[in-house]
Amino acid sequence: MITEQDGLAGSPLMFVFVDVSSLPRHRRLYEDEFGLAVVENQFHPPHEHHGLVKYDAGGTLLAVNLFAERKFRGEAADGVTIVVRVADRAVVDRRGVAFTDADGHHYVFAGERPADPALRADICELRFAVTDPAASLIFYRDVLGLTLVAEDEKSCRYRTGSLDLVTYHGEHAPDGRPIRYNAFLGVFYAADVVAAERALRARGLRFSSPSGFSDIGGTARFRDPDGHTFCLYQPSAESLTWGSAAKVLDLISGGAAAHR
């Protein structure tokens, strides 16, 4: 339960959603190159373009949304970097330690292998470029209630209930382009999304869309001071019959701690 006292401390970052223009291209990247394991590939009307493929990424689920190519034609890219651990070091040799994909999503390969030996790849942290580190610190630590585990003049590291979230001062995307905020979504688990929204509002959080319910469950969206978008998510009973349900339940139960 998310409380006014604790905020999001201990809540797993359950999903990482990325918008893409080509499902085959990103499936090749995530499955054939990274080696991520598919846990769901199902259509769920009316969300035919949302979460088309979901991957077990260790401390989170990586999910792919399909959008028209025109969304990615602008001169902008994510201000988020996905840090990946891979078992196959040849992937790093081919791609380099850091690279940007065709749709402006950024990746860095960590030096170590996945924490779970059963996985060929996982995501161990997310890095967010922020323009005002002081405002960001207040937001993530004091408003959201995330645990600050490391801080220096360049960055802050926060612990979620699953993977780590890092903020660093950056005026541009990692590849030098202007930052966009509409192609990446981080999703925090909430056992009761209405109560969680109420508790976070009491801590000073403003929601860009209040809690609402559909067949996938309950959601409520918010943004950080720069515009990075997040969501609270309460899974529905129906969603817990889908292919990703076992991983969702593992994250809820705290199994993500084994993936650090």
CSV table of C-alpha atoms in Angstrom, one decimal:
chain,number,residue,atom,x,y,z
A,1,MET,CA,0.0,0.0,0.0
A,2,ILE,CA,1.3,3.4,-0.9
A,3,THR,CA,0.9,5.7,2.1
A,4,GLU,CA,1.3,9.5,2.5
A,5,GLN,CA,4.2,8.8,4.9
A,6,ASP,CA,6.1,6.4,2.6
A,7,GLY,CA,5.2,7.6,-0.9
A,8,LEU,CA,6.5,5.2,-3.6
A,9,ALA,CA,9.3,3.8,-1.4
A,10,GLY,CA,9.4,0.1,-2.1
A,11,SER,CA,7.1,0.2,-5.1
A,12,PRO,CA,8.5,-1.8,-8.0
A,13,LEU,CA,8.9,0.0,-11.4
A,14,MET,CA,6.8,-2.7,-12.9
A,15,PHE,CA,6.8,-1.7,-16.6
A,16,VAL,CA,9.0,0.3,-19.0
A,17,PHE,CA,7.1,1.2,-22.1
A,18,VAL,CA,8.8,2.3,-25.3
A,19,ASP,CA,7.1,3.6,-28.4
A,20,VAL,CA,8.5,2.3,-31.7
A,21,SER,CA,7.8,2.6,-35.4
A,22,SER,CA,8.6,-0.9,-36.4
A,23,LEU,CA,7.7,-4.0,-34.4
A,24,PRO,CA,9.9,-6.4,-36.4
A,25,ARG,CA,13.0,-4.2,-36.1
A,26,HIS,CA,12.6,-3.8,-32.3
A,27,ARG,CA,11.9,-7.5,-31.9
A,28,ARG,CA,15.1,-8.3,-33.6
A,29,LEU,CA,16.9,-5.9,-31.3
A,30,TYR,CA,15.4,-7.1,-28.1
A,31,GLU,CA,15.1,-10.8,-28.8
A,32,ASP,CA,17.8,-11.7,-31.3
A,33,GLU,CA,20.5,-9.2,-30.1
A,34,PHE,CA,19.9,-8.6,-26.4
A,35,GLY,CA,18.3,-12.0,-25.8
A,36,LEU,CA,15.4,-10.7,-23.8
A,37,ALA,CA,12.7,-13.4,-23.1
A,38,VAL,CA,9.2,-12.8,-24.4
A,39,VAL,CA,6.5,-13.3,-21.7
A,40,GLU,CA,3.5,-12.0,-23.7
A,41,ASN,CA,2.6,-11.3,-27.3
A,42,GLN,CA,-1.2,-10.8,-27.2
A,43,PHE,CA,-3.7,-8.3,-28.6
A,44,HIS,CA,-5.9,-6.7,-25.9
A,45,PRO,CA,-8.6,-4.5,-27.6
A,46,PRO,CA,-9.1,-1.6,-27.4
A,47,HIS,CA,-5.3,-1.4,-26.8
A,48,GLU,CA,-4.2,-3.0,-30.1
A,49,HIS,CA,-1.1,-0.9,-30.3
A,50,HIS,CA,-0.2,-0.8,-26.6
A,51,GLY,CA,2.1,-3.4,-25.0
A,52,LEU,CA,2.2,-5.6,-28.1
A,53,VAL,CA,5.2,-7.6,-26.9
A,54,LYS,CA,6.4,-7.8,-23.2
A,55,TYR,CA,9.7,-9.0,-22.1
A,56,ASP,CA,11.1,-10.3,-18.8
A,57,ALA,CA,13.8,-7.7,-18.1
A,58,GLY,CA,14.7,-8.9,-14.6
A,59,GLY,CA,13.7,-6.1,-12.3
A,60,THR,CA,10.9,-4.9,-14.7
A,61,LEU,CA,8.9,-5.7,-17.8
A,62,LEU,CA,10.0,-4.0,-21.0
A,63,ALA,CA,6.9,-3.5,-23.2
A,64,VAL,CA,6.6,-2.2,-26.8
A,65,ASN,CA,4.0,0.2,-28.2
A,66,LEU,CA,3.6,0.6,-32.0
A,67,PHE,CA,3.1,4.1,-33.4
A,68,ALA,CA,3.1,5.6,-36.9
A,69,GLU,CA,6.5,6.5,-38.2
A,70,ARG,CA,5.6,10.2,-38.4
A,71,LYS,CA,5.8,10.3,-34.6
A,72,PHE,CA,9.6,9.8,-34.8
A,73,ARG,CA,10.5,12.2,-37.6
A,74,GLY,CA,11.2,15.2,-35.4
A,75,GLU,CA,14.7,16.2,-34.4
A,76,ALA,CA,14.3,14.9,-30.8
A,77,ALA,CA,15.1,11.8,-28.8
A,78,ASP,CA,14.6,10.4,-25.3
A,79,GLY,CA,16.1,11.9,-22.3
A,80,VAL,CA,16.2,8.4,-20.8
A,81,THR,CA,18.9,5.8,-21.1
A,82,ILE,CA,18.1,2.1,-20.5
A,83,VAL,CA,21.0,0.3,-18.9
A,84,VAL,CA,21.1,-3.3,-20.1
A,85,ARG,CA,23.1,-6.3,-18.9
A,86,VAL,CA,23.7,-9.0,-21.5
A,87,ALA,CA,25.1,-12.5,-21.2
A,88,ASP,CA,26.4,-12.5,-24.8
A,89,ARG,CA,29.4,-10.0,-24.8
A,90,ALA,CA,29.4,-10.2,-28.6
A,91,VAL,CA,26.4,-7.9,-28.5
A,92,VAL,CA,28.6,-5.2,-26.9
A,93,ASP,CA,31.3,-5.8,-29.5
A,94,ARG,CA,28.8,-5.2,-32.3
A,95,ARG,CA,26.9,-2.3,-30.9
A,96,GLY,CA,29.5,-0.6,-28.7
A,97,VAL,CA,29.0,0.2,-25.1
A,98,ALA,CA,26.3,2.9,-25.8
A,99,PHE,CA,24.1,3.4,-28.8
A,100,THR,CA,20.8,5.0,-29.9
A,101,ASP,CA,18.2,3.0,-31.9
A,102,ALA,CA,16.3,4.2,-35.0
A,103,ASP,CA,13.5,5.6,-32.9
A,104,GLY,CA,15.7,7.7,-30.6
A,105,HIS,CA,15.8,5.3,-27.6
A,106,HIS,CA,19.2,5.1,-25.8
A,107,TYR,CA,21.0,2.1,-24.4
A,108,VAL,CA,24.1,1.5,-22.4
A,109,PHE,CA,25.5,-1.9,-21.7
A,110,ALA,CA,26.6,-2.5,-18.1
A,111,GLY,CA,29.8,-4.4,-17.6
A,112,GLU,CA,28.3,-7.3,-15.7
A,113,ARG,CA,26.0,-10.1,-16.7
A,114,PRO,CA,22.3,-10.5,-15.7
A,115,ALA,CA,21.8,-11.1,-12.0
A,116,ASP,CA,19.5,-14.1,-12.8
A,117,PRO,CA,21.6,-16.7,-14.6
A,118,ALA,CA,18.4,-18.0,-16.2
A,119,LEU,CA,18.1,-14.7,-18.2
A,120,ARG,CA,20.2,-13.8,-21.2
A,121,ALA,CA,19.6,-10.1,-20.7
A,122,ASP,CA,18.0,-7.7,-18.2
A,123,ILE,CA,17.5,-4.0,-17.4
A,124,CYS,CA,19.4,-2.9,-14.2
A,125,GLU,CA,18.7,0.8,-14.2
A,126,LEU,CA,17.2,3.8,-15.9
A,127,ARG,CA,19.0,7.1,-16.3
A,128,PHE,CA,17.0,10.4,-16.7
A,129,ALA,CA,18.5,13.7,-17.9
A,130,VAL,CA,17.2,16.5,-15.8
A,131,THR,CA,17.8,20.2,-16.3
A,132,ASP,CA,17.4,21.3,-12.6
A,133,PRO,CA,19.0,18.8,-10.3
A,134,ALA,CA,17.8,20.5,-7.1
A,135,ALA,CA,14.2,20.4,-8.3
A,136,SER,CA,14.6,16.8,-9.4
A,137,LEU,CA,16.0,15.8,-5.9
A,138,ILE,CA,13.0,17.4,-4.2
A,139,PHE,CA,10.6,15.6,-6.6
A,140,TYR,CA,12.0,12.1,-6.5
A,141,ARG,CA,13.1,12.0,-2.9
A,142,ASP,CA,10.6,14.2,-1.1
A,143,VAL,CA,7.5,14.1,-3.3
A,144,LEU,CA,7.6,10.5,-4.6
A,145,GLY,CA,9.4,9.2,-1.5
A,146,LEU,CA,12.0,7.1,-3.4
A,147,THR,CA,15.0,6.1,-1.3
A,148,LEU,CA,18.1,8.1,-2.2
A,149,VAL,CA,21.0,5.7,-2.0
A,150,ALA,CA,23.9,7.7,-3.6
A,151,GLU,CA,24.4,11.4,-4.5
A,152,ASP,CA,27.3,13.4,-5.9
A,153,GLU,CA,27.8,16.6,-7.8
A,154,LYS,CA,26.8,14.8,-11.1
A,155,SER,CA,23.9,12.5,-10.3
A,156,CYS,CA,21.5,11.0,-7.8
A,157,ARG,CA,20.7,7.3,-7.5
A,158,TYR,CA,17.3,6.2,-6.2
A,159,ARG,CA,16.1,2.7,-5.2
A,160,THR,CA,12.7,1.6,-6.3
A,161,GLY,CA,11.2,-1.8,-5.3
A,162,SER,CA,12.9,-3.3,-8.4
A,163,LEU,CA,15.6,-1.6,-10.5
A,164,ASP,CA,17.5,1.7,-9.7
A,165,LEU,CA,16.6,5.1,-11.1
A,166,VAL,CA,19.4,7.6,-11.7
A,167,THR,CA,19.0,11.3,-12.5
A,168,TYR,CA,21.9,13.4,-13.9
A,169,HIS,CA,22.2,17.0,-15.1
A,170,GLY,CA,21.6,17.1,-18.9
A,171,GLU,CA,20.2,19.7,-21.2
A,172,HIS,CA,20.0,17.4,-24.2
A,173,ALA,CA,19.4,13.8,-25.0
A,174,PRO,CA,22.5,11.5,-24.8
A,175,ASP,CA,23.0,11.8,-28.6
A,176,GLY,CA,22.9,15.6,-28.4
A,177,ARG,CA,19.4,16.1,-29.7
A,178,PRO,CA,16.6,18.0,-28.0
A,179,ILE,CA,14.8,15.9,-25.4
A,180,ARG,CA,11.3,14.6,-26.1
A,181,TYR,CA,9.0,13.3,-23.4
A,182,ASN,CA,6.3,11.3,-25.3
A,183,ALA,CA,7.9,8.0,-26.3
A,184,PHE,CA,8.8,6.5,-22.9
A,185,LEU,CA,6.7,5.6,-19.9
A,186,GLY,CA,7.8,4.2,-16.5
A,187,VAL,CA,5.1,2.4,-14.6
A,188,PHE,CA,5.0,2.0,-10.8
A,189,TYR,CA,2.9,-0.7,-9.2
A,190,ALA,CA,0.0,0.4,-6.9
A,191,ALA,CA,-2.2,-2.1,-5.0
A,192,ASP,CA,-4.9,0.6,-4.8
A,193,VAL,CA,-4.4,3.3,-7.4
A,194,VAL,CA,-7.1,5.6,-6.0
A,195,ALA,CA,-5.6,5.5,-2.5
A,196,ALA,CA,-2.1,5.8,-4.0
A,197,GLU,CA,-3.1,8.9,-6.0
A,198,ARG,CA,-4.7,10.4,-2.9
A,199,ALA,CA,-1.5,9.8,-0.8
A,200,LEU,CA,0.8,11.2,-3.4
A,201,ARG,CA,-1.4,14.3,-3.9
A,202,ALA,CA,-1.1,14.9,-0.2
A,203,ARG,CA,2.7,14.8,-0.7
A,204,GLY,CA,2.4,17.5,-3.3
A,205,LEU,CA,2.3,15.5,-6.6
A,206,ARG,CA,0.2,16.8,-9.4
A,207,PHE,CA,-1.3,14.3,-11.8
A,208,SER,CA,-1.5,14.9,-15.5
A,209,SER,CA,-4.4,12.5,-15.7
A,210,PRO,CA,-6.3,11.3,-12.6
A,211,SER,CA,-7.0,7.6,-11.8
A,212,GLY,CA,-9.2,5.8,-14.2
A,213,PHE,CA,-10.1,2.2,-14.9
A,214,SER,CA,-10.3,0.0,-18.0
A,215,ASP,CA,-9.9,-3.7,-18.8
A,216,ILE,CA,-6.1,-3.5,-18.1
A,217,GLY,CA,-6.7,-2.1,-14.6
A,218,GLY,CA,-6.4,1.3,-12.9
A,219,THR,CA,-3.9,4.0,-14.0
A,220,ALA,CA,-3.0,7.6,-13.0
A,221,ARG,CA,-0.3,9.5,-14.9
A,222,PHE,CA,2.2,12.2,-13.6
A,223,ARG,CA,5.3,13.9,-14.8
A,224,ASP,CA,8.6,15.0,-13.2
A,225,PRO,CA,9.6,18.7,-13.3
A,226,ASP,CA,11.2,18.2,-16.7
A,227,GLY,CA,8.3,16.2,-18.3
A,228,HIS,CA,9.5,12.6,-18.0
A,229,THR,CA,6.2,10.7,-17.8
A,230,PHE,CA,5.3,8.0,-15.2
A,231,CYS,CA,2.2,6.1,-14.3
A,232,LEU,CA,0.7,4.3,-11.3
A,233,TYR,CA,-0.8,1.0,-12.2
A,234,GLN,CA,-3.2,-1.4,-10.4
A,235,PRO,CA,-3.5,-4.6,-12.5
A,236,SER,CA,-7.0,-5.8,-13.2
A,237,ALA,CA,-8.1,-9.4,-12.5
A,238,GLU,CA,-8.3,-9.9,-16.3
A,239,SER,CA,-4.7,-8.7,-16.9
A,240,LEU,CA,-3.6,-11.3,-14.4
A,241,THR,CA,-4.7,-14.0,-16.8
A,242,TRP,CA,-2.4,-12.7,-19.5
A,243,GLY,CA,1.0,-14.1,-20.4
A,244,SER,CA,2.9,-11.6,-18.4
A,245,ALA,CA,0.9,-12.3,-15.2
A,246,ALA,CA,3.5,-14.6,-13.6
A,247,LYS,CA,6.2,-11.9,-14.0
A,248,VAL,CA,3.8,-9.2,-12.7
A,249,LEU,CA,3.1,-11.2,-9.6
A,250,ASP,CA,6.8,-11.9,-9.1
A,251,LEU,CA,7.5,-8.1,-9.1
A,252,ILE,CA,4.5,-7.5,-6.8
A,253,SER,CA,5.8,-10.1,-4.3
A,254,GLY,CA,9.3,-8.6,-4.2
A,255,GLY,CA,11.0,-11.1,-6.4
A,256,ALA,CA,12.7,-8.2,-8.2
A,257,ALA,CA,15.1,-7.9,-5.4
A,258,ALA,CA,16.9,-11.0,-6.7
A,259,HIS,CA,17.6,-9.1,-10.0
A,260,ARG,CA,19.7,-6.3,-8.5
